[in-house]
XYZ file of C-alpha atoms in Angstrom:
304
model
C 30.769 166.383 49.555
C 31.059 163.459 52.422
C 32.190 159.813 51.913
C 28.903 157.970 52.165
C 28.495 156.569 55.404
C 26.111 155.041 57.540
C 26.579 157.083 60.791
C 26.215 160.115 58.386
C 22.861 158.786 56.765
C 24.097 159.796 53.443
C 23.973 156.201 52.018
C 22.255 155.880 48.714
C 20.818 152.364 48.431
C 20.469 150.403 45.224
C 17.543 149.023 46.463
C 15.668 152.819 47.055
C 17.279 154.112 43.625
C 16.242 150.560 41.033
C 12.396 151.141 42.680
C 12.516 154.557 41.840
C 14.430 154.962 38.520
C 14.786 151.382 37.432
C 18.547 149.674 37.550
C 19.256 150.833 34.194
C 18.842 153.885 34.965
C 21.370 153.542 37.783
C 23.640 151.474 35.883
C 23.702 154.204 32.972
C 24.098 157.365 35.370
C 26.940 155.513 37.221
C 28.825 154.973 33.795
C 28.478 158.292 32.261
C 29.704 160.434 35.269
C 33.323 158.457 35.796
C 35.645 156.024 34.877
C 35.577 152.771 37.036
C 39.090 153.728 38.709
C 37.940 157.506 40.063
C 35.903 158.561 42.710
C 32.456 160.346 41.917
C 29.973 162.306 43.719
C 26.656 161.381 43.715
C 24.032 163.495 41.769
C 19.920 163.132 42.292
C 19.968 165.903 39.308
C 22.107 163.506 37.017
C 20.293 160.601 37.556
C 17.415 162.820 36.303
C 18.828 163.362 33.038
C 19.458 159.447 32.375
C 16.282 158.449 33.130
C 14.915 161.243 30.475
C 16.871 159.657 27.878
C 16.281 156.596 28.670
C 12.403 157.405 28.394
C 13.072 159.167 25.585
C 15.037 155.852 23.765
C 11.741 153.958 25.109
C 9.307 156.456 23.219
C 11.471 156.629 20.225
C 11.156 152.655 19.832
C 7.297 152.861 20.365
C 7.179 154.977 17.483
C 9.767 154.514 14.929
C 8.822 153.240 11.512
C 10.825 150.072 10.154
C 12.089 150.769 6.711
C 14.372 148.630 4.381
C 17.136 151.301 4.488
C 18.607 153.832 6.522
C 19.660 157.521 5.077
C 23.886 157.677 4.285
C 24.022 160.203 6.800
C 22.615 157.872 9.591
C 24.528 155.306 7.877
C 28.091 157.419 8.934
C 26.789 158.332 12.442
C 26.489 154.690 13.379
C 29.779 153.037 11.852
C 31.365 156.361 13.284
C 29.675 155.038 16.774
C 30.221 151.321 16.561
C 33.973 152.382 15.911
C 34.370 154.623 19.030
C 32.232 152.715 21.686
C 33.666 149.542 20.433
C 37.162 151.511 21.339
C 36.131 152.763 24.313
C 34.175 150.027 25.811
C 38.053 148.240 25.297
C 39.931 151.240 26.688
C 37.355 151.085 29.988
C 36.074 154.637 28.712
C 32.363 153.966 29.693
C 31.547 157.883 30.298
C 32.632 158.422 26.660
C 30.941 155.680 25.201
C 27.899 157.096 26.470
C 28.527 160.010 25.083
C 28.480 158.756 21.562
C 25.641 156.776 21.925
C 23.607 159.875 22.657
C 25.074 161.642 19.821
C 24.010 158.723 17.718
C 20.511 158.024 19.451
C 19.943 162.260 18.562
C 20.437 161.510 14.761
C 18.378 158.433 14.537
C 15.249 159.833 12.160
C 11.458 158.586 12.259
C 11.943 155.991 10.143
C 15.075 153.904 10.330
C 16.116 150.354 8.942
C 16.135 147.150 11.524
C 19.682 146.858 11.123
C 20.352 150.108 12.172
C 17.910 149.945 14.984
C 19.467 146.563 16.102
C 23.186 147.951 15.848
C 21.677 150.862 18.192
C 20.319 148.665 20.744
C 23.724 146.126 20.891
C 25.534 149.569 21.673
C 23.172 150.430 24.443
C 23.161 146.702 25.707
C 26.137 146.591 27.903
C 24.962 149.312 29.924
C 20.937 148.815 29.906
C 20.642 145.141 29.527
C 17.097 145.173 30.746
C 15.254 147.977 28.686
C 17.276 147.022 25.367
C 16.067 143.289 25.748
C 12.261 144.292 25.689
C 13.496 146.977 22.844
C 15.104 143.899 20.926
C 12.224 141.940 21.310
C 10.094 144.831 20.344
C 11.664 145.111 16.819
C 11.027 141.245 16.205
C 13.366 139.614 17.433
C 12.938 136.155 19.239
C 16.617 135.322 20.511
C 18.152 137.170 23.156
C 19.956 140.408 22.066
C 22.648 139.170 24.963
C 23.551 136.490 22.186
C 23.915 138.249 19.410
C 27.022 139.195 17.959
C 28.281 142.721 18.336
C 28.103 144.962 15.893
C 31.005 145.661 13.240
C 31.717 148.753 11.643
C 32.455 149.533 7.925
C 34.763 152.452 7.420
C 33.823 152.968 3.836
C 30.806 153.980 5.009
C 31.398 156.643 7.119
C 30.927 160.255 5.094
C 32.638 162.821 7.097
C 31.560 164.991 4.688
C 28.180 164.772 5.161
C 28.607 165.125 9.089
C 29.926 168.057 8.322
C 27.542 169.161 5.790
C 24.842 168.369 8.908
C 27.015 170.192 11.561
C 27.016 173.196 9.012
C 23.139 173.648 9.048
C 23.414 173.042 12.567
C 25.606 175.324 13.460
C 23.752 177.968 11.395
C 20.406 177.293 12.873
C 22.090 177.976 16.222
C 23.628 180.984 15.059
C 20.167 182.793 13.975
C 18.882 181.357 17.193
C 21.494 183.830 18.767
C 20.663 186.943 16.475
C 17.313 186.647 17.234
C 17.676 186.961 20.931
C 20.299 189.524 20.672
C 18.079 192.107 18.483
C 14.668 190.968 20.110
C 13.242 189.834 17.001
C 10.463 187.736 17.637
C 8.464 187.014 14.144
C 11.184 187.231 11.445
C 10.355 188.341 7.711
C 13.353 187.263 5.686
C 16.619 185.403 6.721
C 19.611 186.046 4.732
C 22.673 183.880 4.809
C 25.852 184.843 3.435
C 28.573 181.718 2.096
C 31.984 182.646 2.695
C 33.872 184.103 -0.199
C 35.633 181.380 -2.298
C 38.848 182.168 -1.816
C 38.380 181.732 2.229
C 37.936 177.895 1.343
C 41.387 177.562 0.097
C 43.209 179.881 2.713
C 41.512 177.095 5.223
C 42.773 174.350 3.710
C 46.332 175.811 3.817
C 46.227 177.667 7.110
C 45.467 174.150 8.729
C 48.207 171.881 8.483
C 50.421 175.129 9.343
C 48.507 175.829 12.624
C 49.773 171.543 13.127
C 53.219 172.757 13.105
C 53.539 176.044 14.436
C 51.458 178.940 16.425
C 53.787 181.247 15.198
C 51.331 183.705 13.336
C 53.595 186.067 11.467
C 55.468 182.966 10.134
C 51.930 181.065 9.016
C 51.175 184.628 7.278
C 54.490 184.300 5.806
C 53.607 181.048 4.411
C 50.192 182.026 3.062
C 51.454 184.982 1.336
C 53.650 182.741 -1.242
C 50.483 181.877 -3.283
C 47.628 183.431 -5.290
C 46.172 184.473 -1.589
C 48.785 187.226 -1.665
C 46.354 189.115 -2.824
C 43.813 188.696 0.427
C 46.727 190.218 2.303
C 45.276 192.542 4.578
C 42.089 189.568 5.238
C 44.052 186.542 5.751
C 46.105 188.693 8.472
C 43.296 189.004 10.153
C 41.812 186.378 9.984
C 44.980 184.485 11.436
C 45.044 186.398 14.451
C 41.813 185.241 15.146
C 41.840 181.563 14.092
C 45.568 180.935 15.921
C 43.897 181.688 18.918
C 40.483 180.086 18.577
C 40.826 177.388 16.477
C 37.144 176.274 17.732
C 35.995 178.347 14.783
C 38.110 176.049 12.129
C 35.792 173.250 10.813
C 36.673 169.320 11.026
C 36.462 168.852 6.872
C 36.467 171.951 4.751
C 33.783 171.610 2.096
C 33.246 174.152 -0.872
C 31.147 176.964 -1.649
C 29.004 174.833 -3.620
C 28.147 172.439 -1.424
C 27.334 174.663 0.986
C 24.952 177.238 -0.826
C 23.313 173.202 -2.233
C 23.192 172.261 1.457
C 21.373 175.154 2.587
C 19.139 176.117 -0.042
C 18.236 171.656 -0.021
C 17.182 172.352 3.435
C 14.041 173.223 4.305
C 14.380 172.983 8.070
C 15.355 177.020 8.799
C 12.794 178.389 7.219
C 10.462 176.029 8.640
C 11.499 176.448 11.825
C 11.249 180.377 11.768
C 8.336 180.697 9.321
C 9.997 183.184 6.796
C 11.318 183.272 3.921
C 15.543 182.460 3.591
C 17.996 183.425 0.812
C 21.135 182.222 0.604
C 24.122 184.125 -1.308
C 27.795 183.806 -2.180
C 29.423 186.572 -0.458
C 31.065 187.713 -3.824
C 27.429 188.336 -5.069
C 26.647 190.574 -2.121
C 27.659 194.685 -1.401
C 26.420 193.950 2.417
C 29.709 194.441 4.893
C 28.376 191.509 6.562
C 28.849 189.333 3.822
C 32.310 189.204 4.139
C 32.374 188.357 7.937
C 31.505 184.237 6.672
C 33.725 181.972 6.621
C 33.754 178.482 5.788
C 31.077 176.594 7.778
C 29.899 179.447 9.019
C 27.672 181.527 6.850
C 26.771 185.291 7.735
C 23.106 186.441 8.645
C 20.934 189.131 8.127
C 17.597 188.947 9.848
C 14.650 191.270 8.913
């Protein structure tokens, strides 16, 4: 909690921290803790956690295949990236542009094309110019990556959609994650998810651009009530209550049942991940009470 000081011995020396961590290390640490106009306190348990991803960038390049093209999904992530680092590099928002680049680094799959790979590294560049120079090299490539051109983003291909589609399954995974713990399951049999009713996906839709102009819940229920959701009445009141004051629990991009119920039965990682068996039903097709707690990006579970 001191100013570091010399007559306090509380100094931390470049010199002591490159030899033991490497100065990329440092460098990345000291730019995703603060902005360059605010103080910041100096953590040995931080620096930990950048030098784990950095490692973990390092392995990831030692093993990743090369392929000709990358998936649409990793396609989004990066433009999505290159658009917000390029933004906050600009704005002097290095903490935040680190942020993103993890997010992006955690999507990147086993086998990715060089492009993408190369776009990765030019975003990781200003920070870890050492590491992402042996990295460029690595993937084949004989000029300096500090030459190369920075990368440009293509706003046609980003599919918020099928972010959302991946923050969905996500999401869910955590959620049975939870249950698990909670009713000291340990070796599941079946895994049940309830899609929200259909009518749910509408009501979000509307309720969103009212919750944009006003908190006001009896006047948003007002609203609502005008349509064919009249009949959802006693639901929809409800569910406003909740939703007007957590509105963590509303999705970015409101998808349909379909795609939903496609997305998760498509998936194979749940069930591989728990070793059981996993059903997936519209909540109209269901009796179960639970069935009609789901809402939109955020199916309902039953674990046996």
């Amino acid at each position: 909690g001191h100013v570091m000081s010399k007559s306090r011995g509380n100094v931390v020396l470049p010199e002591d921290i490159s030899e033991r961590y490497g100065i990329d290390t440092a460098r990345f640490f000291l730019m995703s803790i603060a902005s360059p106009d605010k103080d910041l306190g100096w953590s040995s348990r931080g620096i930990e956690g950048s030098l784990r991803f950095i490692r973990k960038v390092m392995g990831y390049f030692d093993s990743v295949r090369i392929g000709i093209k990358s998936s649409k999904k990793v396609e989004s992530k990066l433009n999505k990236a290159v658009k917000g680092v390029t933004a906050d590099i600009e704005s002097f928002g290095y903490n935040f542009a680190i942020i993103k680049i993890r997010k992006l680094f955690d999507s990147l799959e086993e086998e990715e094309s060089k492009e993408t790979l190369e776009a990765f590294l030019k975003l990781v560049h200003p920070f870890c110019p050492h590491i992402t120079g042996e990295l460029w090299e690595k993937i084949g490539n004989k000029a300096f990556i500090s030459l190369a051109r920075w990368p440009q983003y293509d706003e046609s291909r980003i599919d918020l959609r099928a972010e959302e589609v991946e923050g969905m399954i996500e999401r869910t995974r955590n959620d049975i994650i939870s249950v698990l713990k909670l009713t000291n399951i340990k070796k599941p049999r079946k895994i049940t998810l309830f899609v929200s009713h259909s009518w749910k996906y509408a009501f979000f839709r509307e309720l969103i651009p009212l919750l944009e102009k006003t908190r006001d819940t009896g006047e948003i229920i007002k609203a609502l009530m005008k349509g064919e959701l009249k009949q959802h009445g006693a639901d929809i009141s409800k569910l406003v209550q909740k939703l007007a004051g957590d509105a963590s629990k509303i999705p970015g991009i409101v998808l349909d049942q379909k795609t939903e119920i496609d997305a998760l039965r498509r998936d194979k990682s749940i069930s591989e991940e728990f070793g059981c068996i996993v059903e997936v039903i519209r909540g109209e097709d269901s009796k179960e009470q639970k069935a009609k707690q789901a809402i939109p990006g955020k199916p309902a579970i039953i674990i046996e």
